[in-house]
PDB file of C-alpha atoms in Angstrom:
ATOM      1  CA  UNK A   1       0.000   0.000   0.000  1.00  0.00           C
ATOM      2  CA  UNK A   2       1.140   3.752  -0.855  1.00  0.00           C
ATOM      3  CA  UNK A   3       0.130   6.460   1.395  1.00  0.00           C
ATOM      4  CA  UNK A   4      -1.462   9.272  -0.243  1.00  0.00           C
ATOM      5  CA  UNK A   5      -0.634  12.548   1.326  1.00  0.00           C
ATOM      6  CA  UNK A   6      -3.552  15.066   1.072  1.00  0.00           C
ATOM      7  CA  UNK A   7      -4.500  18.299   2.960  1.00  0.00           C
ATOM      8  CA  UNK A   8      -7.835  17.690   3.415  1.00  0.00           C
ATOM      9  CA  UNK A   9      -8.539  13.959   3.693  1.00  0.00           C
ATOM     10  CA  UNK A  10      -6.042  11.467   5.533  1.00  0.00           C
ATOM     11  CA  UNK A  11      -7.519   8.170   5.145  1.00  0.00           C
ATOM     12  CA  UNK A  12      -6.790   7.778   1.588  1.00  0.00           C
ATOM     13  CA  UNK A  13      -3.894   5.407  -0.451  1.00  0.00           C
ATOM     14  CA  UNK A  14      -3.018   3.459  -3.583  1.00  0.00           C
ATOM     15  CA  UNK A  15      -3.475  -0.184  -3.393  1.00  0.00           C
ATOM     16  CA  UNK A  16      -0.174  -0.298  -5.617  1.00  0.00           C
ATOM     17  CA  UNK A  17       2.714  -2.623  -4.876  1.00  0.00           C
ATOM     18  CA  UNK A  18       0.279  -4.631  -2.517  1.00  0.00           C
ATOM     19  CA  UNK A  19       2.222  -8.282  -3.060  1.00  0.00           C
ATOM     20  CA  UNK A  20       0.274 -11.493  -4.567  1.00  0.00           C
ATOM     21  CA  UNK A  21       0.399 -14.930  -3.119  1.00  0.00           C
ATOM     22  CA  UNK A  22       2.147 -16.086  -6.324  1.00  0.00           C
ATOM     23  CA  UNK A  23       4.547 -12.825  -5.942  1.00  0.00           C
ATOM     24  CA  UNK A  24       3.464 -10.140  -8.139  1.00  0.00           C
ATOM     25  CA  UNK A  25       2.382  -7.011  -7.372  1.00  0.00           C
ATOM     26  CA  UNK A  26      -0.477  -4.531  -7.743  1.00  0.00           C
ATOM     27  CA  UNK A  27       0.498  -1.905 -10.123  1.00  0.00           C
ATOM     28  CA  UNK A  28       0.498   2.029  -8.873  1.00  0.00           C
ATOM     29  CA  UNK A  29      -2.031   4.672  -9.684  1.00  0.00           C
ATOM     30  CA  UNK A  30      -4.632   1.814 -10.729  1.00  0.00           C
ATOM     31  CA  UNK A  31      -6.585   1.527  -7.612  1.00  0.00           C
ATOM     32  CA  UNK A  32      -7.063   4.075  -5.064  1.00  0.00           C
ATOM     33  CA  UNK A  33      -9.168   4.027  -1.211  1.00  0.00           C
ATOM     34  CA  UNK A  34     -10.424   6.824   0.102  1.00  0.00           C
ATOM     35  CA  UNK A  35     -13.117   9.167   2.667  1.00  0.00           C
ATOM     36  CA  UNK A  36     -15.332  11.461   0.984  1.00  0.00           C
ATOM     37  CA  UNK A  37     -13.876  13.169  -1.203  1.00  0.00           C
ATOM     38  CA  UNK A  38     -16.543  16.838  -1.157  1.00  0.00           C
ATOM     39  CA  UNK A  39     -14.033  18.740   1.262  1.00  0.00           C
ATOM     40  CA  UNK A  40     -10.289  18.298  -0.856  1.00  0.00           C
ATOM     41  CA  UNK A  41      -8.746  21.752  -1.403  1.00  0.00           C
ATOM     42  CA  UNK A  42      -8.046  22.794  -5.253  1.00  0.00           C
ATOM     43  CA  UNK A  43      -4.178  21.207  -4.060  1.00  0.00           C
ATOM     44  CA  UNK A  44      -5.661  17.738  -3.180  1.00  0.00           C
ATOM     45  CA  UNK A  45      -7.266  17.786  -6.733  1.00  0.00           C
ATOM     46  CA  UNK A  46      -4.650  18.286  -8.728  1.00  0.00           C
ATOM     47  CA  UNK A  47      -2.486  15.831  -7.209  1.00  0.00           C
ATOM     48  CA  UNK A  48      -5.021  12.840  -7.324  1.00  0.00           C
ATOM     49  CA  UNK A  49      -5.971  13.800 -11.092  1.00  0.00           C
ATOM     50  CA  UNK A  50      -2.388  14.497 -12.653  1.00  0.00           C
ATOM     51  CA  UNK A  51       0.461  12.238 -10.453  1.00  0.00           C
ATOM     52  CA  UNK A  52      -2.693   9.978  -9.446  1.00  0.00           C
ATOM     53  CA  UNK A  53      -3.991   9.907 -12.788  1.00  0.00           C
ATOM     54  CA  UNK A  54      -7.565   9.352 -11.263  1.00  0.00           C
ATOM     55  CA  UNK A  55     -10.203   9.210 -14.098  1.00  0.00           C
ATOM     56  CA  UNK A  56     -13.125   7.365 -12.592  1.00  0.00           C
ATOM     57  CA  UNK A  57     -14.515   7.849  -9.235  1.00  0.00           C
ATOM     58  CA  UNK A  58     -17.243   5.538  -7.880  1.00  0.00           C
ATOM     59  CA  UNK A  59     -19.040   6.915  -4.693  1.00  0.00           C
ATOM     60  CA  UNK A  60     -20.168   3.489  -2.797  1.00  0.00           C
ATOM     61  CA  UNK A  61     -22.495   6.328   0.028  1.00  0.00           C
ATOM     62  CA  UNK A  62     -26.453   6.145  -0.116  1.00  0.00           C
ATOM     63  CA  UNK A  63     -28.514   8.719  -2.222  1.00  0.00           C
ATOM     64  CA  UNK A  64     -28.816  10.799   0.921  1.00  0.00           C
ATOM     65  CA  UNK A  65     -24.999  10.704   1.677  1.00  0.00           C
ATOM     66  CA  UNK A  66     -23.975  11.530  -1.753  1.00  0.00           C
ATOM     67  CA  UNK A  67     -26.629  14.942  -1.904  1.00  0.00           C
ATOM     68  CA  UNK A  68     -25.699  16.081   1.768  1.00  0.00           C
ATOM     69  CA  UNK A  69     -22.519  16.041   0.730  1.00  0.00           C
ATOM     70  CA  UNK A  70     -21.445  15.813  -2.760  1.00  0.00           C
ATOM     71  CA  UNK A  71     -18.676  14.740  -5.066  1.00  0.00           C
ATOM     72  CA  UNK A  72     -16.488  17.720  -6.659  1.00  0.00           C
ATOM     73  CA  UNK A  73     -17.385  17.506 -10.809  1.00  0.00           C
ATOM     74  CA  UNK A  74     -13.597  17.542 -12.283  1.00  0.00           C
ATOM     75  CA  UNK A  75     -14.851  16.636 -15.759  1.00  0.00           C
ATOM     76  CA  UNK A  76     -11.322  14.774 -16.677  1.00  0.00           C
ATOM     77  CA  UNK A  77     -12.759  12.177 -14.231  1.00  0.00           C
ATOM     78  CA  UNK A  78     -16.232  10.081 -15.132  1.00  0.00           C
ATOM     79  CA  UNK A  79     -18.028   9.831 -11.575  1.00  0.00           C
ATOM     80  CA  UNK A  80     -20.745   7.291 -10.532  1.00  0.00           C
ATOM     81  CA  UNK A  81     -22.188   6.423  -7.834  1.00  0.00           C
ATOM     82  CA  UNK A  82     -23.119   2.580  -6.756  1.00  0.00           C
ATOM     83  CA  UNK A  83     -24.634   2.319  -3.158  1.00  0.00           C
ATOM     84  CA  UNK A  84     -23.321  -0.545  -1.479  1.00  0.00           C
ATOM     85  CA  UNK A  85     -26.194  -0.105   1.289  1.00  0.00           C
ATOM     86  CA  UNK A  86     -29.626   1.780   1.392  1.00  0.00           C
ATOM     87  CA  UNK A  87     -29.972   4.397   3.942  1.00  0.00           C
ATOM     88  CA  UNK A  88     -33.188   1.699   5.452  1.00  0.00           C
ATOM     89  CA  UNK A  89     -30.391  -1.487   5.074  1.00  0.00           C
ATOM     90  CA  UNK A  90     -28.410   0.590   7.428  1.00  0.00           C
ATOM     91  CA  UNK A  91     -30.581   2.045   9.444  1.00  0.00           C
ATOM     92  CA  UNK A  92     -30.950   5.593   8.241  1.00  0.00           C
ATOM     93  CA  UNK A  93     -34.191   5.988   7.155  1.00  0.00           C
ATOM     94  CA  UNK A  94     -34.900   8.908   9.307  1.00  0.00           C
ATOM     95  CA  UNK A  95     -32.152  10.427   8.707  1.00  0.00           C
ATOM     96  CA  UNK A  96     -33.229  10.398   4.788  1.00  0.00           C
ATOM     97  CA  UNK A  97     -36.697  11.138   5.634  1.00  0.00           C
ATOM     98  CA  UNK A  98     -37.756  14.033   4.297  1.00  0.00           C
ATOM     99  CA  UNK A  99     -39.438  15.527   7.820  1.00  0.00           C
ATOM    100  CA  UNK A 100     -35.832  14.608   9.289  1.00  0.00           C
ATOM    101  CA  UNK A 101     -33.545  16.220   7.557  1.00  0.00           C
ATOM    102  CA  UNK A 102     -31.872  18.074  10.480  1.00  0.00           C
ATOM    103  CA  UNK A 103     -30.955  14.736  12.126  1.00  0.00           C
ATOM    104  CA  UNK A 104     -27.568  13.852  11.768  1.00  0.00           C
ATOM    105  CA  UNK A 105     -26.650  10.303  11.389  1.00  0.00           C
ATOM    106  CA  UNK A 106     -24.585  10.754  14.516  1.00  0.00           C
ATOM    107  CA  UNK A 107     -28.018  11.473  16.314  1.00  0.00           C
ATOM    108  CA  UNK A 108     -29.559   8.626  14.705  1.00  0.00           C
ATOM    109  CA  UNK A 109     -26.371   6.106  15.221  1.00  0.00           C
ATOM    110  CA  UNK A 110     -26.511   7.230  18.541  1.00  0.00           C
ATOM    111  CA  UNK A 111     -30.422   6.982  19.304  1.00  0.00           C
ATOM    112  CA  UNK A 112     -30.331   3.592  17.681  1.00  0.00           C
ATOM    113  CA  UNK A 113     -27.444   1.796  20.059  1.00  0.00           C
ATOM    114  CA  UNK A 114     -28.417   3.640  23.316  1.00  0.00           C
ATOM    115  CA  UNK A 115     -30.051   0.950  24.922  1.00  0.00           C
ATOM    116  CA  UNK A 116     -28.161  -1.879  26.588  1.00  0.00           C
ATOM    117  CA  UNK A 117     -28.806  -4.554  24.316  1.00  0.00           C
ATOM    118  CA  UNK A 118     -27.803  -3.486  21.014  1.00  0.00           C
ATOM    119  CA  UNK A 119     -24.213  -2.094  20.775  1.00  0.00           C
ATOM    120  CA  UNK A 120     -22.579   0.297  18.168  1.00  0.00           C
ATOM    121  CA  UNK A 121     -20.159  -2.695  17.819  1.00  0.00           C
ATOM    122  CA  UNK A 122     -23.442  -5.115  17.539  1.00  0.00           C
ATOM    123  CA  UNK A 123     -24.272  -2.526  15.087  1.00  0.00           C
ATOM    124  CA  UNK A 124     -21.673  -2.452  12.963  1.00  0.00           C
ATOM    125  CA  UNK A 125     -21.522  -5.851  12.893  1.00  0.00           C
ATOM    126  CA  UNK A 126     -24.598  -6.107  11.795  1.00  0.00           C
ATOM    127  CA  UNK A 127     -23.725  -3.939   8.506  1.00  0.00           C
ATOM    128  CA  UNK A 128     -20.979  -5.991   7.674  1.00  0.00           C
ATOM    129  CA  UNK A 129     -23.460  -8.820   7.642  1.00  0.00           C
ATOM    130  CA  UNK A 130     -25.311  -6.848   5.155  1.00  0.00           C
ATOM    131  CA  UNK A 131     -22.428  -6.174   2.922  1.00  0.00           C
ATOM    132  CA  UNK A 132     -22.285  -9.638   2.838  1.00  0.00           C
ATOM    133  CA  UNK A 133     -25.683 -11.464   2.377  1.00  0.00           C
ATOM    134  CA  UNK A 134     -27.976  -8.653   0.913  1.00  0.00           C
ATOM    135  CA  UNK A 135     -28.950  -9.100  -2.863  1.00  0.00           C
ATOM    136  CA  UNK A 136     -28.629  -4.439  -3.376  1.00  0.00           C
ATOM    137  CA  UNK A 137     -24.526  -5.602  -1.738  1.00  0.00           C
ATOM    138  CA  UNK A 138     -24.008  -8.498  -4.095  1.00  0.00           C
ATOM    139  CA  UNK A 139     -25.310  -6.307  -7.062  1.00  0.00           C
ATOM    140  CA  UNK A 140     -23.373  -3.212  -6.118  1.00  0.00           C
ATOM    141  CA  UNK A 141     -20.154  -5.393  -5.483  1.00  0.00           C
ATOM    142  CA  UNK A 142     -20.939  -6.919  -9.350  1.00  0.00           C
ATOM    143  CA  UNK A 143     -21.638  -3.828 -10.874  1.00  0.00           C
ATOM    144  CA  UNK A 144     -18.652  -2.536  -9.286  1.00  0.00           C
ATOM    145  CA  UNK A 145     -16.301  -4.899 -11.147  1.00  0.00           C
ATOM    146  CA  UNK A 146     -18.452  -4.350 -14.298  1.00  0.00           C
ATOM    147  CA  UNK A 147     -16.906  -0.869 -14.297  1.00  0.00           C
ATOM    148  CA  UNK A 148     -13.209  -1.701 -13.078  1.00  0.00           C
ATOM    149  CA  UNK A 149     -12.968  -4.082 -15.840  1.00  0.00           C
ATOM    150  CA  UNK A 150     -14.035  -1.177 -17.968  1.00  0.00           C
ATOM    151  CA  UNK A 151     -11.753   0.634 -16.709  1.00  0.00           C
ATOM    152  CA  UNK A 152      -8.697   1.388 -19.739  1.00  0.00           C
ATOM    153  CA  UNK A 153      -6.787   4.375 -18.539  1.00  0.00           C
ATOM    154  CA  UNK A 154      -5.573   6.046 -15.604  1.00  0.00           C
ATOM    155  CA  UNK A 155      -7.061   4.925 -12.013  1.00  0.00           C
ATOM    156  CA  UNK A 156      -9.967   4.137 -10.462  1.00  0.00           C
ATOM    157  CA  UNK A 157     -10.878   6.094  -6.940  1.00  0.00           C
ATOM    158  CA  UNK A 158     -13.440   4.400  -4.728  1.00  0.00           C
ATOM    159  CA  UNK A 159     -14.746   5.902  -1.504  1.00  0.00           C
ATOM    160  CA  UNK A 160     -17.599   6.089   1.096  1.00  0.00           C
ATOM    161  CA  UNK A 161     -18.000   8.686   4.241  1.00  0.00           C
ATOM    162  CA  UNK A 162     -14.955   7.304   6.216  1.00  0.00           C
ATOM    163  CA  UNK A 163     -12.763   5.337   4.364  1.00  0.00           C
ATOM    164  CA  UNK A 164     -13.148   2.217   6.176  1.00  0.00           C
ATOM    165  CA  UNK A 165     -16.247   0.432   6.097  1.00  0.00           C
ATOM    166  CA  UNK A 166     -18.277   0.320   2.540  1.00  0.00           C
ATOM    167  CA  UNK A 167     -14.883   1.512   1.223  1.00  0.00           C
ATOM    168  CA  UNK A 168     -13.052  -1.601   3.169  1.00  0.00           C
ATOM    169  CA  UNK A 169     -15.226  -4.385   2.049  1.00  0.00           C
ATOM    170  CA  UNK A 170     -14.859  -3.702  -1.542  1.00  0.00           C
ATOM    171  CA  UNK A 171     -10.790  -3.580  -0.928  1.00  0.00           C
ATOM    172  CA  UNK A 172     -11.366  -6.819   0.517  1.00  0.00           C
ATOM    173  CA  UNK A 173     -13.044  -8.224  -2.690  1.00  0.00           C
ATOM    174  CA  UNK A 174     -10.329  -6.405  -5.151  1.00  0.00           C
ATOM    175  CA  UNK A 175      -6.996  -7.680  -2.914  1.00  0.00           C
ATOM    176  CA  UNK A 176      -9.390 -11.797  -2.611  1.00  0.00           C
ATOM    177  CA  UNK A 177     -10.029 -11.173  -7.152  1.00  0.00           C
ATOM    178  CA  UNK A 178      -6.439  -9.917  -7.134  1.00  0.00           C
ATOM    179  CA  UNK A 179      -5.025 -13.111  -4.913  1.00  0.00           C
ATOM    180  CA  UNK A 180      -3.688 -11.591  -2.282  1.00  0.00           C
ATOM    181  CA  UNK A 181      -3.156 -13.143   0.872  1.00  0.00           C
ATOM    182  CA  UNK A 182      -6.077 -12.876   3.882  1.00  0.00           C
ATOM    183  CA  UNK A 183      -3.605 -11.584   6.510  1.00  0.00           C
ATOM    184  CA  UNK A 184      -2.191  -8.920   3.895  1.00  0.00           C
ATOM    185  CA  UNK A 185      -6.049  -8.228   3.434  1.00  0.00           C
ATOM    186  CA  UNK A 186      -6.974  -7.438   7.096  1.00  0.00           C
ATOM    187  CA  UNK A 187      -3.622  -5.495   8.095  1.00  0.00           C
ATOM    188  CA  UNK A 188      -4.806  -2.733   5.533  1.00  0.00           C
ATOM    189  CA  UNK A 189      -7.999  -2.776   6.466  1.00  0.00           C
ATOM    190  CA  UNK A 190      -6.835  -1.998  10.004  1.00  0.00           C
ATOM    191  CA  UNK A 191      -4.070   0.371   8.393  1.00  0.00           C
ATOM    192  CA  UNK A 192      -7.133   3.189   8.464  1.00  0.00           C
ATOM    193  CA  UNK A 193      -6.521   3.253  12.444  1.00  0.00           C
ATOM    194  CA  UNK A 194      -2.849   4.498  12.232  1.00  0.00           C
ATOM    195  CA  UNK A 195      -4.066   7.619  10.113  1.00  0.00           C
ATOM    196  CA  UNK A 196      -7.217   8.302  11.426  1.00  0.00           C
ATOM    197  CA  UNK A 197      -6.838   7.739  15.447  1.00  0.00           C
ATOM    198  CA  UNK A 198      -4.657  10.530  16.186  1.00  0.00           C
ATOM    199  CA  UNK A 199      -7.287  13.219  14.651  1.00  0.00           C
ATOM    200  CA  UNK A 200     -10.305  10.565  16.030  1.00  0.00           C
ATOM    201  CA  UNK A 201      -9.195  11.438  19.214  1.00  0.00           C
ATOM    202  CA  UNK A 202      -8.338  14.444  19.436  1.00  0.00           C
ATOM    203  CA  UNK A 203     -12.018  15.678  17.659  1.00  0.00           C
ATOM    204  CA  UNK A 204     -12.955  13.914  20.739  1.00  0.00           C
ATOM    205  CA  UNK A 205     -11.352  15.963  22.918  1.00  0.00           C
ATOM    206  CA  UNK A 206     -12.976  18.788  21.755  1.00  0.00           C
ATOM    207  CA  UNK A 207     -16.933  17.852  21.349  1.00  0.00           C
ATOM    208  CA  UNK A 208     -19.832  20.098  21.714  1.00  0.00           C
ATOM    209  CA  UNK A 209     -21.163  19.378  25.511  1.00  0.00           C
ATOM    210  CA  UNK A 210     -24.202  17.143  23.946  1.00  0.00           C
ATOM    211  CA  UNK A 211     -22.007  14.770  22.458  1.00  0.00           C
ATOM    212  CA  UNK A 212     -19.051  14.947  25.746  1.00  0.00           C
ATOM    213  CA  UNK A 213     -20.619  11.485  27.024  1.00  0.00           C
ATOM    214  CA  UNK A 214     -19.732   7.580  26.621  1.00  0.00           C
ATOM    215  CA  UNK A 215     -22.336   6.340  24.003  1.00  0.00           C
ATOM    216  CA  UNK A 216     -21.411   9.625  21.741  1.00  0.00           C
ATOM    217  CA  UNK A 217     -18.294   8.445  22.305  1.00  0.00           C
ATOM    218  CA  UNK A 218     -18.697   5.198  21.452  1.00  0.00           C
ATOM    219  CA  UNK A 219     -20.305   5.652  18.092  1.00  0.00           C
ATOM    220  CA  UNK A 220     -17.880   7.973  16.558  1.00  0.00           C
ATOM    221  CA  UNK A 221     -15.444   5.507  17.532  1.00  0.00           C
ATOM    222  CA  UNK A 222     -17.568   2.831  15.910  1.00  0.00           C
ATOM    223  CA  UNK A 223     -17.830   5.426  12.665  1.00  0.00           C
ATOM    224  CA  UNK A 224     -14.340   5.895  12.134  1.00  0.00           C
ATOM    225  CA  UNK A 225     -12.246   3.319  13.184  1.00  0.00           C
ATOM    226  CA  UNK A 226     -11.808  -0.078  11.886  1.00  0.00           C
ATOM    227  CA  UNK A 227     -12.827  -3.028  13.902  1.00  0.00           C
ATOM    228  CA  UNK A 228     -11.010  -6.566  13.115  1.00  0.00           C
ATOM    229  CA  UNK A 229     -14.217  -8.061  14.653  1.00  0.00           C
ATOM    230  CA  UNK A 230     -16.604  -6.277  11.886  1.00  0.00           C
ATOM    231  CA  UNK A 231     -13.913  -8.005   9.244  1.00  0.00           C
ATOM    232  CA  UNK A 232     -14.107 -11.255  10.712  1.00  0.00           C
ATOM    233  CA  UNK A 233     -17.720 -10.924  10.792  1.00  0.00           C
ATOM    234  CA  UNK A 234     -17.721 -10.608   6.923  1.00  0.00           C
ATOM    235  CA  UNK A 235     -14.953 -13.109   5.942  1.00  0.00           C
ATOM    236  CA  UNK A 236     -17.167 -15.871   7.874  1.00  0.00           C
ATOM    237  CA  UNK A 237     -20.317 -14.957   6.446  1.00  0.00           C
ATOM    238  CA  UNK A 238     -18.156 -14.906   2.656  1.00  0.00           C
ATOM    239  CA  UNK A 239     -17.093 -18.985   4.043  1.00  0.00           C
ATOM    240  CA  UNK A 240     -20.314 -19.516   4.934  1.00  0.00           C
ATOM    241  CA  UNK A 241     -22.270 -18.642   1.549  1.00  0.00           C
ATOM    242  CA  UNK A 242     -19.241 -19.419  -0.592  1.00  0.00           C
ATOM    243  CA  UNK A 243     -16.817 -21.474   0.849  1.00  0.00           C
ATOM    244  CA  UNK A 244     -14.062 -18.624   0.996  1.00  0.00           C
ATOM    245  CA  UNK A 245     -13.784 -15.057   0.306  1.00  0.00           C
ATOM    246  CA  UNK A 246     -13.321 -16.264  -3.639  1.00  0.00           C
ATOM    247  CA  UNK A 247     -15.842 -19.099  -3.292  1.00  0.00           C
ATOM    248  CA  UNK A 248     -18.323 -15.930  -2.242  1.00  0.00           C
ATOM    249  CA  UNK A 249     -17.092 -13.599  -5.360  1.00  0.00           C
ATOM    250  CA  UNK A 250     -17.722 -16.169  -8.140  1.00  0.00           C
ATOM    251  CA  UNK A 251     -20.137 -18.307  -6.619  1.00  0.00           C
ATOM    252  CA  UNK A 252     -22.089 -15.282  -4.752  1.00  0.00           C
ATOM    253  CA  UNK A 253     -21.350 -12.148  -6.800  1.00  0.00           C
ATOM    254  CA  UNK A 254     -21.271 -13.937  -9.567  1.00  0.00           C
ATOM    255  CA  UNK A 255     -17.643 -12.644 -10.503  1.00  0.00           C
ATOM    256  CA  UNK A 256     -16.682 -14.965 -13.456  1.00  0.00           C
ATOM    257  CA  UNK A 257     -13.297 -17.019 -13.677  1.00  0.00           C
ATOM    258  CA  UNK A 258     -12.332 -14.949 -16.850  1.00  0.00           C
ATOM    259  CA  UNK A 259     -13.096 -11.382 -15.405  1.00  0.00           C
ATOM    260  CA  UNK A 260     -10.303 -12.426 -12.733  1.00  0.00           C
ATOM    261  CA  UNK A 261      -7.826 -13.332 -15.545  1.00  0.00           C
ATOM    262  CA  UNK A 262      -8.486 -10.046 -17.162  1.00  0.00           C
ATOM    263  CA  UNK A 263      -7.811  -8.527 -14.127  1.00  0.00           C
ATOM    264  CA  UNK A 264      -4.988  -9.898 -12.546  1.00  0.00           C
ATOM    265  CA  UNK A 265      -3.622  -9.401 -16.030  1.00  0.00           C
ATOM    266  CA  UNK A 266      -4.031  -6.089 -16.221  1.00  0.00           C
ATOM    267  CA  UNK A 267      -3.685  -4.723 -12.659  1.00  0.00           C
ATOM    268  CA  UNK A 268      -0.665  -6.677 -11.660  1.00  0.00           C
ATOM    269  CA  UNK A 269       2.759  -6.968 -12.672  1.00  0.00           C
TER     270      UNK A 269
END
């Protein structure tokens, strides 16, 4: 993995020379991982589109997400959006309803896992799950590879809110297509925490007085942070349906034998 150095987003970087279990390596400034992109500075742009080369950007956030805040239009880059998740799958629906449109989802996260017996780990989980067994998840994931193998020129930037969860499942089904090792999988999935922990906590430092308890804690935590448990949640429910994480992608997603040659082949060196 390549950091990607940025001014106004930090959890961001190039899949490139990410090594192969037969020992080649993911080619640079092919696939990039990202937050939300709708706050870079004019700086930020012009790196990612000229020594990034980023054509295509694919926004994996909910119809809601991508409106409330939206991608920047660079023209040299195609954009589309393909929503891993409703805002109803995960739980958002007031947030997205129209009578609710001053609710945050941090107020709704944190409504939704105050009582004792649901968690914003149980939560999370929960999504992951979703990622996982939901047909809108399995067509999003196939429609995603429908445009990577479209993909010709330059790279392809993928992103959610944070970085880490919608954003880290589809890594996970790139680096499994791309045969990459499971433990080299899950350490970048937790890489996320190294860049965005310092900042987590120091925004938590520094809260409005609402939001200086515990359970607000506890959910922006859950938000932003990566949580081996949520992975492991997702790599047994891939077993489970497919028999491994590349059982799930052909068998599952319907990710054909061929569309993995083409890829490997052209994404790998």
């Amino acid at each position: 993995m390549i950091p990607i150095i940025l001014e106004k987003q930090k959890n961001i970087r190039d899949l490139g020379d990410t090594v192969t279990l037969d020992g080649r390596s993911i080619k640079r400034n092919k696939l990039i991982r990202s937050g939300r992109l709708s706050e870079l500075s004019a700086a930020d742009a012009t790196y990612l589109l000229g020594t990034c080369r980023v054509r295509t950007v694919v926004d994996l956030r909910s119809a809601k997400e991508s409106e409330e805040r939206p991608d920047p239009q660079w023209g040299i880059a195609a954009n589309s959006r393909i929503s891993l998740l409703s805002e109803d799958q995960m739980g958002l629906g007031a947030f997205a309803g129209a009578a609710q449109k001053k609710v945050s989802v941090l107020d709704t996260l944190i409504n939704m896992t105050s009582g004792p017996a649901y968690t914003p780990r149980q939560y999370l989980q929960d999504i992951y799950r979703k990622f996982i067994t939901t047909k809108q998840a399995q067509h999003a994931t196939r429609r995603f590879f429908e445009m990577l193998l479209a993909q010709e020129t330059g790279a392809l930037l993928y992103h959610c809110n944070g970085g880490k969860d919608r954003t880290g499942i589809i890594t996970v089904f790139l680096l499994t297509a791309l045969n990459v090792s499971w433990d080299i999988i899950a350490a970048d999935y937790m890489e996320t925490n190294a860049v965005v922990e310092p900042w987590l906590e120091q925004r938590l430092e520094n809260l409005p007085e609402k939001y200086r308890n515990e359970q607000a804690k506890a959910v922006l935590r859950m938000m932003y942070l990566a949580d081996a448990d949520c992975l492991q949640t997702a790599h047994d429910e891939m077993c489970s349906l497919g028999g491994s994480p590349l059982g799930y992608l052909k068998q599952v997603t319907g990710i054909t034998g061929d569309t993995l040659e083409v890829l490997q082949s052209r994404l790998l060196k």
